[in-house]
CSV table of C-alpha atoms in Angstrom, one decimal:
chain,number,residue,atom,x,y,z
B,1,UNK,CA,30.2,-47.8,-92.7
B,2,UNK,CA,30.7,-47.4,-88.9
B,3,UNK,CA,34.3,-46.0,-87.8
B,4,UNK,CA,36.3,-48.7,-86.2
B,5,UNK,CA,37.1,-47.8,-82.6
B,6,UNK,CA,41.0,-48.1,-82.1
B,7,UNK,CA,43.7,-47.7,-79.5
B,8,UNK,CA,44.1,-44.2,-80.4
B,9,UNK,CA,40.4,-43.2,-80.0
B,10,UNK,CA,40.0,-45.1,-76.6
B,11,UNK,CA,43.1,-43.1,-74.9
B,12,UNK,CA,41.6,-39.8,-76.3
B,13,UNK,CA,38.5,-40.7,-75.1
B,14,UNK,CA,38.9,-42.2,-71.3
B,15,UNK,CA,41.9,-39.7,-70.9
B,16,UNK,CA,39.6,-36.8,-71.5
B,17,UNK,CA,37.0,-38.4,-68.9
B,18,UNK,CA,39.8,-38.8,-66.2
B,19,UNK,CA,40.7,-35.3,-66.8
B,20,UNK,CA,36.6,-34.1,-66.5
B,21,UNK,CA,36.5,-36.0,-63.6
B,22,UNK,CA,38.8,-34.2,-61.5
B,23,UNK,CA,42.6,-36.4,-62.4
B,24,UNK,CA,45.5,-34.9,-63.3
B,25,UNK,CA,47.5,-36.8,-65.9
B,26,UNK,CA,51.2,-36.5,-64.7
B,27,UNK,CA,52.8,-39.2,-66.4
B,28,UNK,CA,51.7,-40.0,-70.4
B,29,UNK,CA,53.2,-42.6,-72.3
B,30,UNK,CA,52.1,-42.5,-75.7
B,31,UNK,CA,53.0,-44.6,-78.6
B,32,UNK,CA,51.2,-46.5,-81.3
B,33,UNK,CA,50.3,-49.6,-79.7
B,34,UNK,CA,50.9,-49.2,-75.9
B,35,UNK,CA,49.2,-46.2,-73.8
B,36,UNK,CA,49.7,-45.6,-70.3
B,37,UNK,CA,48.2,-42.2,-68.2
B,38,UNK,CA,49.3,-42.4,-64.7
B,39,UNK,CA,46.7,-39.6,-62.8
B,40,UNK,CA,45.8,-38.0,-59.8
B,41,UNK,CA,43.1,-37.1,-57.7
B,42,UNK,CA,43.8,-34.5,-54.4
B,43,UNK,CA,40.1,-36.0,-53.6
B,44,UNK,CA,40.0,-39.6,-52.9
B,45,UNK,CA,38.0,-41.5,-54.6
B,46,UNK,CA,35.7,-43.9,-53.2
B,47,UNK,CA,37.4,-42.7,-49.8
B,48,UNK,CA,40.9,-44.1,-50.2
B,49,UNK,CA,41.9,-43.9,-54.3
B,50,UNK,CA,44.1,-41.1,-55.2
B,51,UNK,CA,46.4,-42.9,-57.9
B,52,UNK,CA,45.2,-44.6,-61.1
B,53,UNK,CA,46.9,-46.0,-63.6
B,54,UNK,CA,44.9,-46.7,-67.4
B,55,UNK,CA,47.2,-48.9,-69.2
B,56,UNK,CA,46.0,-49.6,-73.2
B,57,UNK,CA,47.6,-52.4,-74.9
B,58,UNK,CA,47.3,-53.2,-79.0
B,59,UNK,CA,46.6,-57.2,-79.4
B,60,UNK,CA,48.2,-58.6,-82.4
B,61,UNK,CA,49.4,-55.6,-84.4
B,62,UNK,CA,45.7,-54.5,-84.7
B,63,UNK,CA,44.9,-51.4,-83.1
B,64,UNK,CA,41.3,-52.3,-83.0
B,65,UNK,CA,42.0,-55.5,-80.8
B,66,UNK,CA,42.8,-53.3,-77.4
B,67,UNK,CA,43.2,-54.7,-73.8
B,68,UNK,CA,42.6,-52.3,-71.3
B,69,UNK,CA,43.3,-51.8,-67.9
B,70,UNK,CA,42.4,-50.1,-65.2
B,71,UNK,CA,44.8,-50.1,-61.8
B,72,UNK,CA,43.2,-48.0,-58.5
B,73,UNK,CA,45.9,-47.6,-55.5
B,74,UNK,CA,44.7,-46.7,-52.1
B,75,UNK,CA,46.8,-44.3,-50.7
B,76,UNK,CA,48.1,-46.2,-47.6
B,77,UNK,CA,47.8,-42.9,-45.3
B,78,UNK,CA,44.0,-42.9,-45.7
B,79,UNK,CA,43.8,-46.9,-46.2
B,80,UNK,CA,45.2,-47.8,-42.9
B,81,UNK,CA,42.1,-45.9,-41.1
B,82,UNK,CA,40.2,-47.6,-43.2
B,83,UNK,CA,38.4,-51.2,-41.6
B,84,UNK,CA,39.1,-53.4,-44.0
B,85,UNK,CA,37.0,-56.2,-44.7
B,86,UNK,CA,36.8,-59.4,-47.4
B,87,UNK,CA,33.0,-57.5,-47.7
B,88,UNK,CA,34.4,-53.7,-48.0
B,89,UNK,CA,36.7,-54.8,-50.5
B,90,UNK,CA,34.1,-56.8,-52.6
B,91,UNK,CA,32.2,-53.7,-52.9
B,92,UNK,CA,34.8,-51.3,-54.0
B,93,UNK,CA,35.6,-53.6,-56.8
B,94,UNK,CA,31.9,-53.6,-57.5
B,95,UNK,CA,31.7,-50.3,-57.3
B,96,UNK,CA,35.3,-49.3,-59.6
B,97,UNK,CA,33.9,-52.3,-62.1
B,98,UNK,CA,30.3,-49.9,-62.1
B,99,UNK,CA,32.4,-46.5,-62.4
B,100,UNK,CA,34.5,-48.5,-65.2
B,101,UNK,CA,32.0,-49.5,-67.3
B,102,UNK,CA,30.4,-45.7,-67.2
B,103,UNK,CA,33.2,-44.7,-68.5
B,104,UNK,CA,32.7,-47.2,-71.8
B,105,UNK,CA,29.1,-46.5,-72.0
B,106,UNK,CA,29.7,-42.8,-71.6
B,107,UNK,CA,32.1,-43.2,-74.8
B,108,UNK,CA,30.0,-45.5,-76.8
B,109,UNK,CA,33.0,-48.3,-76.4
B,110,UNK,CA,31.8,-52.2,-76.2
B,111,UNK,CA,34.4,-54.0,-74.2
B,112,UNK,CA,34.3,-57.3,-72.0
B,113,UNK,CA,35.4,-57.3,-68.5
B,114,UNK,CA,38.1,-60.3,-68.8
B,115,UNK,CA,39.1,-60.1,-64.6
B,116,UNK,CA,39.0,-57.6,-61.9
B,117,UNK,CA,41.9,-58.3,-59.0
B,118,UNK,CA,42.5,-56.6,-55.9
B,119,UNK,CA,45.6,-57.2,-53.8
B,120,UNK,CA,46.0,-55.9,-50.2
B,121,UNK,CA,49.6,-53.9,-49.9
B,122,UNK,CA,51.1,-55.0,-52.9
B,123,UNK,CA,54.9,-54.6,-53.3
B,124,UNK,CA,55.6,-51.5,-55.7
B,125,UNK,CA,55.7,-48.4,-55.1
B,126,UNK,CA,53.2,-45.1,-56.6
B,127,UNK,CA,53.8,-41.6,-56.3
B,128,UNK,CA,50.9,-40.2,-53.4
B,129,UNK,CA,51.7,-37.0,-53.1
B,130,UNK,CA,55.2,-36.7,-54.1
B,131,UNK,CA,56.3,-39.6,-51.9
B,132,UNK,CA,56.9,-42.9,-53.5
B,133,UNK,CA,54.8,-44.9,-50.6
B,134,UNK,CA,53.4,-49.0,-51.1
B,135,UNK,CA,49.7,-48.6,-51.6
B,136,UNK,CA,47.2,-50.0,-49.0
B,137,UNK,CA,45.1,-51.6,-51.7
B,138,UNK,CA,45.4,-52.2,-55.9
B,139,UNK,CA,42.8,-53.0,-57.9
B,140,UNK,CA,42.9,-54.0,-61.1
B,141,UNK,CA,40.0,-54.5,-63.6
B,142,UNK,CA,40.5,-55.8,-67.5
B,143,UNK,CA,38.6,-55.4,-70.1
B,144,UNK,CA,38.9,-56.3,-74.0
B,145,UNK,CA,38.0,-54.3,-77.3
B,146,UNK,CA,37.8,-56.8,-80.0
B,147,UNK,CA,38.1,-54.8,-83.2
């Protein structure tokens, strides 16, 4: 019989990929049914992504039911130099959805991508290098684990 994939083996698994690919994890929220990793990256990624946040959420008390989500920030110091375009930002989701779904296949995880949403200098506030600065762009993909 195949070990069911739960909550607790999808935060192990994408946190230790964040980690090997160069993110600090400075904030880590970790209870039974509600994960969340807040990391860092001194490197930007994709040119202008230096905050993620991986929120995992249990669905319906069962810890093999998982939404997951991914949340890039742009860091609005590199953003702003940055020409932004309805086209450049269709690609970087394309590309963050490609670079998410890696990180399933990597780990042997079947999900669904439910919706992937960007949102040009969204309200709140992340930490970018100690300062708590509005990012220049959010994206946000979600995906689904159905136990």
């Amino acid at each position: 019989m195949k070990k069911q994939i739960t909550i607790q083996t999808i935060a192990k698994t994408l946190s230790a990929q964040l980690k090997d690919a160069g993110w600090r994890i400075e904030i880590d929220d970790d209870y039974d049914s509600f994960k969340l990793y807040m990391a860092y990256n001194d490197k930007a990624l994709l040119g202008a992504f230096t905050a993620i946040h991986l929120l995992m959420m249990t669905l319906g008390n069962n810890p093999a039911n998982v939404e997951i989500r991914f949340t890039f920030f742009a860091d609005p110091r590199i953003f702003l130099k940055i020409k932004d375009s309805v086209k450049w930002r269709k690609e970087i989701k394309n590309s963050l959805q490609i670079l998410c779904d890696n990180f399933f296949k990597k780990a042997g995880i079947k999900v669904e991508l439910d919706w992937v949403k960007s949102t040009r200098l969204p309200r709140r506030k992340v930490n970018f290098s100690g300062k708590g600065l509005k990012p220049g762009l959010e994206v946000e993909l979600a995906y689904w684990k159905k136990g």
